[in-house]
Coordinates of C-alpha atoms in Angstrom, one line a residue:
M1453 CA 47.4 10.1 -33.4
L1454 CA 45.3 11.2 -36.4
Y1455 CA 42.4 13.4 -35.5
P1456 CA 39.3 14.5 -38.1
K1457 CA 40.7 18.3 -39.5
I1458 CA 37.5 19.6 -38.4
P1459 CA 37.7 21.7 -35.3
L1460 CA 34.0 21.0 -34.6
A1461 CA 34.7 17.2 -34.5
Q1462 CA 37.5 17.6 -32.4
T1463 CA 35.7 19.3 -30.1
V1464 CA 32.7 17.0 -29.5
I1465 CA 35.5 13.9 -29.2
Q1466 CA 37.8 15.8 -26.4
L1467 CA 34.7 17.0 -24.6
C1468 CA 33.3 13.2 -24.4
K1469 CA 36.8 11.9 -23.5
A1470 CA 37.0 14.9 -20.7
K1471 CA 33.7 13.5 -19.2
G1472 CA 34.3 10.2 -19.3
V1473 CA 31.9 8.8 -21.9
K1474 CA 33.6 5.7 -23.3
H1475 CA 31.5 3.2 -24.9
I1476 CA 30.8 4.9 -28.7
I1477 CA 28.8 2.2 -30.7
I1478 CA 29.2 3.9 -34.7
S1479 CA 26.8 3.1 -36.9
P1480 CA 28.9 3.6 -40.7
G1481 CA 27.8 6.5 -42.9
S1482 CA 29.8 9.1 -44.5
R1483 CA 28.3 12.9 -43.0
N1484 CA 29.4 11.1 -39.8
A1485 CA 33.0 10.3 -41.1
P1486 CA 35.0 13.5 -38.9
L1487 CA 33.7 12.2 -35.8
T1488 CA 34.0 7.9 -36.2
I1489 CA 37.6 8.9 -37.8
G1490 CA 38.3 10.7 -34.5
F1491 CA 36.2 8.5 -31.9
S1492 CA 38.3 5.1 -33.5
N1493 CA 41.8 6.5 -34.1
D1494 CA 41.9 7.0 -29.9
D1495 CA 42.4 4.3 -27.9
Y1496 CA 40.8 5.7 -25.2
F1497 CA 37.1 4.7 -26.7
K1498 CA 35.6 1.8 -27.1
C1499 CA 34.1 1.8 -30.4
Y1500 CA 31.6 -0.7 -32.2
S1501 CA 30.5 -0.6 -35.4
I1502 CA 26.8 -1.9 -35.9
V1503 CA 25.1 -1.0 -39.2
D1504 CA 21.3 -1.2 -37.8
E1505 CA 20.9 2.2 -36.1
R1506 CA 18.3 0.9 -34.1
C1507 CA 19.3 -2.2 -33.0
A1508 CA 22.9 0.1 -32.2
A1509 CA 20.9 2.3 -30.0
F1510 CA 19.1 -0.2 -28.3
F1511 CA 22.7 -1.9 -28.1
A1512 CA 23.5 1.2 -26.2
L1513 CA 20.8 1.8 -24.3
G1514 CA 22.4 -1.6 -22.7
I1515 CA 25.6 -0.8 -21.6
A1516 CA 24.5 2.4 -20.4
Q1517 CA 21.6 0.0 -17.7
Q1518 CA 24.6 -1.9 -16.9
L1519 CA 27.2 0.5 -16.2
Q1520 CA 25.4 3.1 -15.0
E1521 CA 27.5 5.7 -17.4
P1522 CA 26.7 7.4 -20.5
T1523 CA 27.0 5.7 -23.8
A1524 CA 27.3 7.1 -27.2
V1525 CA 25.8 6.4 -30.8
V1526 CA 27.2 8.0 -33.4
C1527 CA 25.4 8.4 -37.3
T1528 CA 25.0 10.2 -39.9
S1529 CA 22.8 12.0 -41.6
G1530 CA 19.4 12.4 -42.7
S1531 CA 16.9 8.5 -41.6
A1532 CA 19.6 7.4 -40.2
L1533 CA 19.1 9.1 -36.7
L1534 CA 14.8 8.5 -36.5
N1535 CA 16.1 4.7 -36.0
Y1536 CA 17.5 5.9 -32.8
Y1537 CA 13.9 7.0 -31.7
P1538 CA 12.8 4.1 -30.2
A1539 CA 15.6 3.6 -28.0
V1540 CA 15.5 7.9 -27.0
A1541 CA 12.1 7.2 -25.8
E1542 CA 13.3 3.8 -23.9
A1543 CA 15.9 6.0 -22.2
F1544 CA 14.0 8.6 -21.4
Y1545 CA 11.5 6.6 -19.6
S1546 CA 14.1 4.5 -17.9
D1547 CA 16.6 6.9 -16.8
I1548 CA 19.3 5.8 -19.0
P1549 CA 22.2 7.9 -19.7
L1550 CA 22.1 8.1 -23.6
I1551 CA 23.9 10.6 -26.0
V1552 CA 23.4 10.6 -29.0
L1553 CA 25.7 12.3 -31.8
S1554 CA 24.3 12.8 -35.2
A1555 CA 25.9 14.8 -38.1
D1556 CA 24.1 16.5 -40.2
R1557 CA 24.4 18.9 -43.5
P1558 CA 25.2 22.4 -43.4
K1559 CA 22.2 24.4 -43.1
H1560 CA 22.4 25.9 -46.5
L1561 CA 21.8 22.1 -48.4
I1562 CA 18.7 21.5 -46.0
G1563 CA 15.3 22.0 -47.4
V1564 CA 16.5 22.0 -50.7
G1565 CA 16.3 18.6 -52.2
D1566 CA 19.5 16.8 -51.1
G1567 CA 20.0 13.7 -50.4
Q1568 CA 20.3 11.9 -46.6
T1569 CA 18.9 15.5 -45.4
I1570 CA 15.7 16.1 -43.3
N1571 CA 15.1 18.5 -40.4
Q1572 CA 17.4 16.8 -37.5
K1573 CA 17.0 20.1 -35.4
N1574 CA 15.5 18.9 -31.8
V1575 CA 13.7 15.8 -34.0
F1576 CA 13.5 14.2 -30.3
E1577 CA 12.2 17.2 -28.7
N1578 CA 9.3 15.2 -26.5
H1579 CA 11.8 12.8 -24.7
I1580 CA 14.6 13.9 -24.7
L1581 CA 16.3 16.0 -21.4
Y1582 CA 18.5 18.2 -23.7
A1583 CA 18.9 19.5 -27.7
A1584 CA 22.1 20.7 -28.6
N1585 CA 21.9 22.5 -32.3
L1586 CA 25.9 22.8 -32.6
K1587 CA 26.7 25.6 -35.4
L1588 CA 29.1 25.0 -38.1
D1589 CA 32.9 26.1 -38.0
L1590 CA 33.7 29.0 -40.7
K1591 CA 36.2 27.8 -42.3
D1592 CA 38.8 30.3 -44.9
D1593 CA 36.2 30.2 -47.8
D1594 CA 33.7 31.9 -45.5
T1595 CA 35.5 34.6 -45.2
N1596 CA 33.2 36.7 -48.3
D1597 CA 29.9 35.2 -47.2
V1598 CA 30.2 36.2 -43.9
L1599 CA 31.7 39.3 -44.7
E1600 CA 28.9 40.5 -47.1
A1601 CA 26.3 39.1 -44.5
L1602 CA 28.0 42.2 -42.4
P1603 CA 27.7 46.0 -41.9
I1604 CA 29.7 48.0 -44.4
F1605 CA 33.3 48.9 -42.5
K1606 CA 35.2 51.6 -43.5
N1607 CA 38.0 49.2 -43.9
L1608 CA 39.7 46.0 -44.1
E1609 CA 41.0 45.7 -40.4
N1610 CA 37.4 46.1 -39.0
K1611 CA 36.2 43.4 -41.5
V1612 CA 38.6 41.0 -40.4
E1613 CA 38.0 41.6 -36.6
T1614 CA 35.0 40.9 -36.6
L1615 CA 35.3 37.6 -38.5
L1616 CA 38.1 36.5 -36.1
G1617 CA 35.2 37.4 -33.4
I1618 CA 32.1 35.7 -35.0
K1619 CA 34.6 32.6 -35.4
K1620 CA 35.6 32.7 -31.4
T1621 CA 32.3 33.1 -30.6
I1622 CA 30.8 30.1 -32.6
Q1623 CA 33.2 27.8 -30.9
E1624 CA 32.3 28.7 -27.7
Y1625 CA 28.6 28.4 -28.0
N1626 CA 29.6 25.1 -29.3
E1627 CA 31.5 24.2 -26.8
E1628 CA 28.8 25.4 -23.5
V1629 CA 25.9 23.3 -25.3
I1630 CA 28.2 20.6 -25.8
D1631 CA 29.1 20.8 -22.6
K1632 CA 25.8 20.6 -20.8
A1633 CA 24.6 18.2 -23.0
I1634 CA 26.7 15.8 -21.7
N1635 CA 26.8 17.2 -17.4
K1636 CA 22.6 16.5 -18.2
A1637 CA 23.6 12.8 -18.9
L1638 CA 25.6 12.4 -16.5
L1639 CA 23.2 14.2 -13.7
K1640 CA 19.6 13.5 -14.7
N1641 CA 20.6 10.2 -16.5
G1642 CA 18.5 10.3 -19.4
P1643 CA 19.1 10.9 -23.3
V1644 CA 20.7 14.0 -24.6
H1645 CA 21.3 14.8 -28.5
I1646 CA 24.1 16.7 -30.1
N1647 CA 23.1 17.6 -33.4
V1648 CA 26.9 18.5 -35.6
P1649 CA 26.7 20.0 -38.9
F1650 CA 29.4 19.0 -41.3
D1651 CA 30.5 20.3 -44.4
E1652 CA 32.9 18.9 -46.8
P1653 CA 36.0 17.6 -47.4
L1654 CA 34.5 15.0 -44.2
Y1655 CA 38.4 13.2 -44.6
D1656 CA 40.4 15.1 -44.1
M1657 CA 43.0 14.2 -40.9
V1658 CA 46.3 16.2 -39.0
H1659 CA 47.8 14.9 -36.3
E1660 CA 47.7 18.2 -34.1
L1661 CA 44.4 19.4 -32.3
S1662 CA 43.4 23.3 -33.2
V1663 CA 41.0 23.5 -30.7
K1664 CA 41.2 22.5 -26.7
P1665 CA 37.9 22.8 -25.3
K1666 CA 37.3 23.7 -21.3
P1667 CA 34.6 21.5 -19.7
T1668 CA 33.0 22.4 -16.9
I1669 CA 32.6 20.2 -13.7
P1670 CA 28.8 18.4 -13.1
E1671 CA 27.2 19.6 -10.0
N1672 CA 25.5 17.1 -7.8
K1673 CA 22.4 17.9 -6.0
T1674 CA 22.4 17.7 -2.4
L1675 CA 20.7 15.2 -1.1
Q1676 CA 18.2 16.5 1.5
I1677 CA 14.5 16.7 2.7
E1678 CA 13.1 19.4 4.7
D1679 CA 12.4 18.8 8.5
A1680 CA 8.6 19.8 8.4
I1681 CA 7.6 16.9 5.1
L1682 CA 10.0 14.6 6.9
G1683 CA 8.0 15.8 10.6
D1684 CA 4.2 15.1 8.3
C1685 CA 5.5 11.8 6.7
I1686 CA 6.7 9.8 10.2
K1687 CA 3.6 11.2 12.3
D1688 CA 1.2 10.2 9.5
W1689 CA 2.9 7.1 9.2
N1690 CA 3.1 6.2 13.0
A1691 CA -0.5 6.3 13.2
A1692 CA -1.8 4.2 10.3
S1693 CA -2.1 0.3 10.6
K1694 CA -2.0 -0.7 7.1
K1695 CA 0.7 0.8 5.3
M1696 CA 1.4 -0.7 1.3
I1697 CA 5.5 0.0 -0.6
V1698 CA 5.4 -0.9 -4.3
V1699 CA 8.6 -0.8 -5.9
G1700 CA 8.9 -1.2 -9.8
V1701 CA 12.5 -1.2 -11.7
N1702 CA 15.0 -1.2 -9.5
Q1703 CA 19.1 -1.6 -10.0
P1704 CA 20.4 -4.6 -8.0
N1705 CA 22.1 -3.9 -4.6
Q1706 CA 20.5 -0.3 -5.0
I1707 CA 19.3 0.2 -1.0
E1708 CA 20.8 -1.0 1.7
Q1709 CA 19.7 -4.1 3.2
R1710 CA 19.1 -2.5 7.2
W1711 CA 16.5 -0.4 5.9
L1712 CA 14.6 -3.6 4.0
D1713 CA 15.3 -5.5 7.6
A1714 CA 13.7 -2.3 9.1
L1715 CA 10.5 -2.7 6.8
A1716 CA 10.2 -6.1 7.4
T1717 CA 9.6 -6.2 10.8
D1718 CA 6.4 -3.7 10.8
E1719 CA 3.6 -5.9 11.4
S1720 CA 1.7 -2.7 9.6
V1721 CA 3.8 -2.7 6.4
I1722 CA 3.4 -4.9 3.4
V1723 CA 6.5 -5.0 0.5
F1724 CA 5.2 -5.7 -2.8
T1725 CA 8.2 -6.7 -5.0
E1726 CA 8.3 -7.1 -8.8
T1727 CA 10.5 -8.5 -10.5
T1728 CA 12.2 -6.1 -12.1
S1729 CA 12.6 -4.6 -8.7
N1730 CA 15.4 -6.8 -7.4
L1731 CA 14.8 -6.6 -4.2
H1732 CA 14.5 -9.8 -2.0
H1733 CA 13.4 -10.1 1.7
E1734 CA 11.2 -13.7 2.5
A1735 CA 8.9 -11.3 4.4
F1736 CA 8.1 -9.2 1.0
F1737 CA 5.2 -9.8 -1.1
P1738 CA 6.7 -10.5 -4.7
S1739 CA 5.3 -12.3 -7.9
I1740 CA 2.1 -9.5 -6.6
D1741 CA 0.0 -10.4 -9.9
K1742 CA -0.1 -13.9 -7.6
L1743 CA -1.5 -12.5 -4.3
I1744 CA -4.1 -10.1 -6.3
G1745 CA -5.1 -12.1 -9.0
P1746 CA -7.7 -14.0 -7.6
L1747 CA -9.0 -11.2 -5.2
K1748 CA -12.6 -10.1 -5.1
G1749 CA -14.5 -7.7 -3.2
E1750 CA -14.4 -7.5 0.2
A1751 CA -11.0 -8.7 0.1
F1752 CA -9.8 -5.9 -1.8
S1753 CA -10.8 -3.2 1.1
K1754 CA -9.1 -5.8 3.5
L1755 CA -5.6 -4.5 1.3
Q1756 CA -6.3 -1.6 0.2
P1757 CA -3.7 0.9 2.2
D1758 CA -4.0 3.7 4.5
I1759 CA -0.3 5.0 3.2
L1760 CA 1.1 3.7 0.0
L1761 CA 4.8 4.9 -0.6
T1762 CA 6.5 3.8 -3.9
F1763 CA 9.5 4.0 -4.8
G1764 CA 12.2 3.0 -8.1
G1765 CA 11.0 2.2 -12.2
L1766 CA 7.1 1.7 -14.0
I1767 CA 5.2 -0.6 -12.7
V1768 CA 4.7 -4.2 -15.3
S1769 CA 1.5 -5.4 -13.3
K1770 CA -2.1 -4.5 -14.5
K1771 CA -3.5 -5.9 -11.5
V1772 CA -1.9 -3.4 -9.2
K1773 CA -2.8 -0.8 -11.1
A1774 CA -6.1 -2.1 -11.3
F1775 CA -6.6 -2.1 -7.3
L1776 CA -4.6 0.8 -6.8
R1777 CA -6.7 3.0 -8.7
T1778 CA -10.1 1.5 -6.9
Y1779 CA -9.4 1.0 -3.5
K1780 CA -7.1 3.9 -3.2
P1781 CA -4.7 5.1 0.0
Q1782 CA -6.0 7.6 1.9
Q1783 CA -1.9 9.4 0.7
H1784 CA 0.7 7.8 -1.7
W1785 CA 4.1 9.2 -1.4
H1786 CA 6.3 8.2 -3.9
I1787 CA 10.0 8.9 -3.7
D1788 CA 12.8 9.9 -7.0
L1789 CA 15.2 12.7 -7.3
K1790 CA 14.0 13.5 -10.6
K1791 CA 10.2 12.6 -11.7
A1792 CA 7.2 11.0 -10.4
N1793 CA 4.1 9.3 -11.7
D1794 CA 0.5 9.6 -11.1
T1795 CA -0.1 6.0 -11.5
F1796 CA -2.4 5.3 -9.1
F1797 CA -4.6 9.2 -9.5
S1798 CA -3.6 9.2 -5.5
L1799 CA 0.0 10.7 -5.6
S1800 CA 0.2 13.6 -2.7
N1801 CA 3.1 13.8 -1.7
V1802 CA 6.6 13.3 -3.8
I1803 CA 9.8 13.1 -2.4
E1804 CA 13.0 14.4 -4.3
T1805 CA 15.5 12.7 -3.1
T1806 CA 17.1 8.9 -3.1
A1807 CA 15.2 5.7 -1.0
N1808 CA 18.5 5.5 0.6
H1809 CA 18.6 8.7 2.3
F1810 CA 15.0 8.9 2.9
F1811 CA 15.0 5.6 4.6
S1812 CA 18.4 6.8 6.2
R1813 CA 16.0 10.0 7.8
F1814 CA 13.1 8.1 8.5
L1815 CA 12.9 4.6 9.7
P1816 CA 15.0 5.3 12.8
E1817 CA 12.0 7.6 14.1
I1818 CA 9.5 5.0 12.8
K1819 CA 7.5 3.0 16.1
P1820 CA 6.5 0.0 15.2
V1821 CA 2.3 -0.2 15.1
K1822 CA 0.6 -3.5 16.2
S1823 CA -1.7 -4.9 13.2
D1824 CA -3.2 -7.8 11.7
Y1825 CA -1.9 -6.1 7.9
H1826 CA 1.1 -8.4 7.5
P1827 CA -0.2 -11.3 9.4
Y1828 CA -3.1 -12.2 7.5
W1829 CA -1.8 -11.0 4.0
K1830 CA 1.4 -13.9 4.8
R1831 CA -0.7 -16.1 5.7
V1832 CA -2.4 -15.8 2.1
K1833 CA 1.0 -15.8 0.4
E1834 CA 2.0 -19.0 2.0
S1835 CA -2.0 -20.0 0.5
R1836 CA -1.2 -18.7 -2.7
G1837 CA 2.1 -20.5 -2.7
I1838 CA 1.1 -23.7 -2.1
K1839 CA -1.8 -23.8 -5.0
H1840 CA 0.8 -22.5 -7.6
N1841 CA 2.9 -25.8 -6.9
N1842 CA 0.0 -28.0 -7.1
Y1843 CA -1.5 -26.3 -9.8
L1844 CA 1.6 -26.6 -11.9
K1845 CA 2.5 -30.4 -10.5
G1846 CA -0.9 -31.6 -12.5
V1847 CA -0.9 -28.9 -15.5
V1848 CA -0.5 -30.0 -19.6
F1849 CA 2.8 -28.5 -21.5
S1850 CA 2.3 -25.0 -21.8
D1851 CA 3.8 -21.4 -21.7
L1852 CA 3.2 -21.4 -18.1
K1853 CA 5.4 -24.6 -17.5
A1854 CA 8.1 -23.8 -19.8
F1855 CA 8.7 -20.8 -17.4
D1856 CA 8.6 -22.8 -14.6
A1857 CA 11.5 -25.0 -15.8
I1858 CA 13.1 -22.3 -17.3
L1859 CA 13.3 -19.9 -14.3
G1860 CA 14.7 -22.8 -12.0
A1861 CA 17.8 -23.5 -14.3
I1862 CA 18.8 -20.2 -14.6
P1863 CA 22.7 -20.1 -13.0
N1864 CA 23.3 -18.1 -9.7
D1865 CA 24.6 -14.9 -9.9
T1866 CA 23.7 -13.6 -13.6
V1867 CA 21.9 -11.2 -15.4
L1868 CA 18.8 -12.0 -16.7
Q1869 CA 17.1 -10.0 -19.2
L1870 CA 12.8 -10.3 -19.3
G1871 CA 11.1 -9.4 -23.2
N1872 CA 8.0 -7.5 -22.8
S1873 CA 4.4 -8.2 -23.3
S1874 CA 3.7 -12.1 -21.9
T1875 CA 6.8 -13.1 -20.7
V1876 CA 7.7 -10.4 -18.4
R1877 CA 4.3 -10.9 -16.7
Y1878 CA 5.0 -14.8 -16.7
A1879 CA 8.0 -14.3 -14.8
Q1880 CA 6.0 -11.8 -12.5
L1881 CA 4.1 -15.2 -11.2
F1882 CA 7.5 -17.0 -9.9
D1883 CA 9.3 -15.9 -6.8
L1884 CA 13.0 -15.7 -8.8
N1885 CA 16.4 -16.9 -7.8
K1886 CA 17.6 -13.7 -5.6
T1887 CA 21.6 -13.9 -7.2
L1888 CA 19.9 -12.8 -10.5
N1889 CA 20.0 -9.6 -11.6
V1890 CA 17.0 -8.4 -13.7
F1891 CA 16.2 -6.4 -16.2
C1892 CA 13.7 -5.1 -19.1
N1893 CA 12.7 -2.6 -21.1
R1894 CA 9.8 -1.0 -19.4
G1895 CA 10.0 2.7 -19.7
T1896 CA 8.1 2.2 -22.8
S1897 CA 7.5 -1.7 -22.6
G1898 CA 7.9 -2.0 -26.4
I1899 CA 9.1 -5.3 -28.0
D1900 CA 11.5 -3.5 -30.9
G1901 CA 14.5 -4.0 -28.8
C1902 CA 14.7 -6.2 -26.5
T1903 CA 17.3 -8.7 -27.8
S1904 CA 19.3 -5.8 -29.4
T1905 CA 19.5 -3.6 -25.4
A1906 CA 20.3 -7.5 -23.8
I1907 CA 23.5 -7.9 -26.4
G1908 CA 24.8 -4.4 -25.2
C1909 CA 24.1 -5.9 -21.2
A1910 CA 26.0 -9.4 -21.8
V1911 CA 29.1 -6.9 -23.5
A1912 CA 29.0 -4.9 -20.7
N1913 CA 28.7 -7.3 -18.3
T1914 CA 31.2 -10.1 -16.8
K1915 CA 28.6 -11.9 -15.5
Q1916 CA 26.6 -14.6 -18.2
T1917 CA 23.8 -12.9 -19.3
T1918 CA 20.3 -15.0 -20.3
L1919 CA 17.5 -13.0 -22.5
I1920 CA 14.0 -15.1 -22.2
T1921 CA 12.4 -13.6 -25.0
G1922 CA 8.7 -14.3 -27.1
D1923 CA 8.8 -15.1 -30.9
L1924 CA 7.6 -12.2 -32.1
S1925 CA 9.5 -9.9 -29.9
F1926 CA 12.7 -11.8 -31.1
I1927 CA 12.0 -11.8 -34.9
Y1928 CA 11.4 -8.4 -34.7
D1929 CA 15.3 -7.6 -33.2
S1930 CA 16.2 -10.1 -34.9
N1931 CA 19.1 -7.7 -36.9
A1932 CA 20.4 -7.7 -33.0
L1933 CA 22.1 -10.7 -34.0
W1934 CA 23.8 -8.8 -36.7
N1935 CA 26.7 -7.9 -33.9
N1936 CA 30.5 -9.0 -33.4
Y1937 CA 30.7 -8.6 -30.2
I1938 CA 28.1 -11.3 -28.7
P1939 CA 29.5 -13.4 -26.1
N1940 CA 29.7 -17.2 -26.2
N1941 CA 28.4 -17.3 -22.7
F1942 CA 25.6 -15.5 -24.1
R1943 CA 22.2 -17.0 -24.0
I1944 CA 18.8 -16.5 -25.4
I1945 CA 15.2 -18.3 -24.6
V1946 CA 12.8 -17.6 -27.1
I1947 CA 9.3 -18.8 -26.1
N1948 CA 7.2 -19.2 -29.8
N1949 CA 3.1 -19.8 -29.6
Q1950 CA 4.0 -19.2 -32.8
G1951 CA 2.2 -15.3 -32.4
G1952 CA 1.4 -12.5 -30.1
G1953 CA -0.2 -15.2 -27.4
I1954 CA -0.6 -12.1 -24.7
F1955 CA -3.7 -11.5 -27.0
R1956 CA -5.4 -14.3 -26.8
I1957 CA -5.8 -13.1 -22.4
L1958 CA -7.6 -10.3 -23.0
P1959 CA -11.1 -9.2 -24.0
G1960 CA -11.8 -10.2 -27.3
H1961 CA -13.5 -12.9 -30.2
K1962 CA -10.7 -15.7 -30.5
N1963 CA -10.6 -18.1 -33.3
T1964 CA -11.4 -16.1 -36.1
E1965 CA -9.9 -15.0 -38.9
N1966 CA -9.7 -11.3 -38.1
F1967 CA -7.9 -12.0 -34.7
N1968 CA -5.4 -14.7 -36.0
T1969 CA -4.1 -12.0 -38.5
Y1970 CA -4.1 -8.7 -36.8
F1971 CA -4.0 -9.5 -33.1
E1972 CA -2.2 -12.5 -32.8
T1973 CA -0.1 -12.8 -36.1
N1974 CA -0.1 -16.1 -36.4
H1975 CA 3.1 -17.3 -38.2
H1976 CA 5.6 -20.1 -38.7
L1977 CA 8.9 -19.1 -38.9
T1978 CA 11.1 -20.3 -36.2
A1979 CA 14.6 -19.6 -34.9
E1980 CA 16.3 -21.7 -36.4
H1981 CA 18.0 -20.4 -39.8
L1982 CA 18.9 -16.5 -37.8
C1983 CA 21.3 -19.1 -36.0
K1984 CA 23.2 -20.5 -38.8
M1985 CA 23.3 -17.3 -40.3
Y1986 CA 24.6 -15.1 -37.1
G1987 CA 26.8 -18.1 -35.5
F1988 CA 24.5 -19.7 -32.7
K1989 CA 24.1 -22.8 -31.4
Y1990 CA 20.2 -23.5 -32.4
E1991 CA 18.5 -26.3 -30.3
A1992 CA 14.5 -26.7 -30.2
V1993 CA 12.1 -28.6 -27.5
S1994 CA 8.3 -28.8 -27.9
D1995 CA 8.0 -30.9 -24.8
E1996 CA 8.7 -30.5 -21.1
K1997 CA 10.6 -33.5 -20.3
V1998 CA 13.1 -32.8 -23.3
L1999 CA 13.0 -29.4 -22.1
K2000 CA 14.3 -29.9 -18.6
T2001 CA 17.5 -32.2 -19.9
T2002 CA 18.3 -29.5 -22.7
L2003 CA 18.7 -26.7 -19.8
H2004 CA 21.1 -28.8 -17.9
S2005 CA 23.7 -28.7 -20.8
F2006 CA 21.9 -25.5 -22.0
Y2007 CA 24.4 -23.2 -19.6
S2008 CA 27.5 -25.3 -20.2
E2009 CA 30.3 -23.6 -21.6
G2010 CA 30.8 -23.4 -25.9
D2011 CA 32.5 -22.0 -28.3
Q2012 CA 29.7 -19.7 -29.8
P2013 CA 26.3 -18.0 -28.0
K2014 CA 23.3 -20.3 -28.2
L2015 CA 19.5 -19.9 -28.9
L2016 CA 16.5 -22.6 -27.6
E2017 CA 13.5 -22.3 -29.2
I2018 CA 11.0 -23.8 -26.6
F2019 CA 7.5 -24.8 -28.9
T2020 CA 4.0 -23.9 -26.8
P2021 CA 0.4 -24.8 -28.0
K2022 CA -1.1 -21.7 -28.5
N2023 CA -4.5 -22.3 -28.3
L2024 CA -4.2 -23.8 -25.1
N2025 CA -1.6 -21.2 -23.4
D2026 CA -4.6 -18.8 -22.3
E2027 CA -6.6 -21.3 -21.3
V2028 CA -3.7 -22.7 -18.5
L2029 CA -3.1 -18.8 -17.2
L2030 CA -6.9 -18.2 -16.6
N2031 CA -7.1 -21.3 -15.1
Y2032 CA -3.8 -20.7 -13.0
F2033 CA -5.9 -17.3 -11.0
K2034 CA -9.4 -19.6 -10.3
F2035 CA -7.2 -22.1 -9.0
I2036 CA -5.0 -20.4 -6.6
G2037 CA -7.8 -18.8 -5.4

């Protein structure tokens, strides 16, 4: 087997291998050649070549999101590294393990005007779990420079012994911080940065390893809850007649069904589940906005909980945020091993464990409380559902109507990736097929890498993946299609309303030149030519009848991935949506 000659590169690669980091996304460059040589010549690693670093990082994020294990990205020095930042931030806030391996110039070439050079150390400081800034290997021709910097010794023998000691210390230091970085990604589920300086020559190879680093075994945190804290929770819960649970982003099949069934039988509990929660029960309340959107005055007070319990990732619904920030619960408990956001400005108890472990200790001690809380809101939910269906029967073709058709056509037991902005919010209005696994980049809620993430997901997942996205989001991340790994069963649905349609729903002056240019960003672009360039089968529709017919064949097998572009009337979409909330109320 061929290895890079540089010991530091060997060290990084061997420690990645020892800790099970298998998927390596490489963006071509020269300074990262030692890492590229090592990873690509070892059959253990699954290597991908993606030129655009921003797309590469989101692609890696999609793989890590599905496998729930660290995925590495490798880039050259300079601004290449900065293009990883959007995905690093998303990984940080979405708790996704991502390992950034950046090649760097030697210290003496930084800050002197050398090409492709920036200050790379700690560049992700505010959005990283750990930064490992490695030290440059000492080579034979470094001897004189190092010795000149040392105190004067009585004889050459002492000088040589000191140099050998420095070499050993540098290797030990590098092994320690690389090991620590990868362990952080493994245990804490987030991004880490390993900055690797290389001096030339960069392309030399050898057949034998010169270093053999020793990895440490990461220690998992013991799941436990203090008896006093658990006792207080049980006492307060049993005394309250109105308890609300709100579940944000959650991995599929993460919560045991027996705990969901137990929560569903208590009349004093209502469970709000977001589309991204991947939780389903007929007694729960999906489509939060559909329930809360039409409420006014006294109805909010009736819904206000005594205790709010949350778990999972970030919340999409602005309506539930506004409601709970105004009508605050007496107590808000959040369950998470890592962090707790005070989203509703009422956080009173952080329970540092998993939801499964908490429920296993908590629910067996809970006594169902007689209450009209769940029965009342169940009746409201049923009424909203009837009005939802009636409204859709009579409404003109629009974004809302398109989502109704799309979400009903996605095949069972597949993966749904949702773009941000209006896409995920429209999806929140529908009760999704419970066999779907749903994902969305809600860490930073950006539109910048939705397509790249979905493609990474499709590569890592044996199930078929569908991405639903808006026109601006798709165009913004169109380099995602510059990718040789897209499976033929991958599907993209682009809702093209000729601009940022969500801004028409928000307060502001519409239909002015300023609004159309700087907020909505009017355009007349389509995905057709991009599909031709990148080998996607392209179809376009602009009415309900053709859409339903096209969706039947859209998921049939083919010899290339497919994209369906749906054109909706930009000047009607906001009116249809705003009238929807009036109608169902």
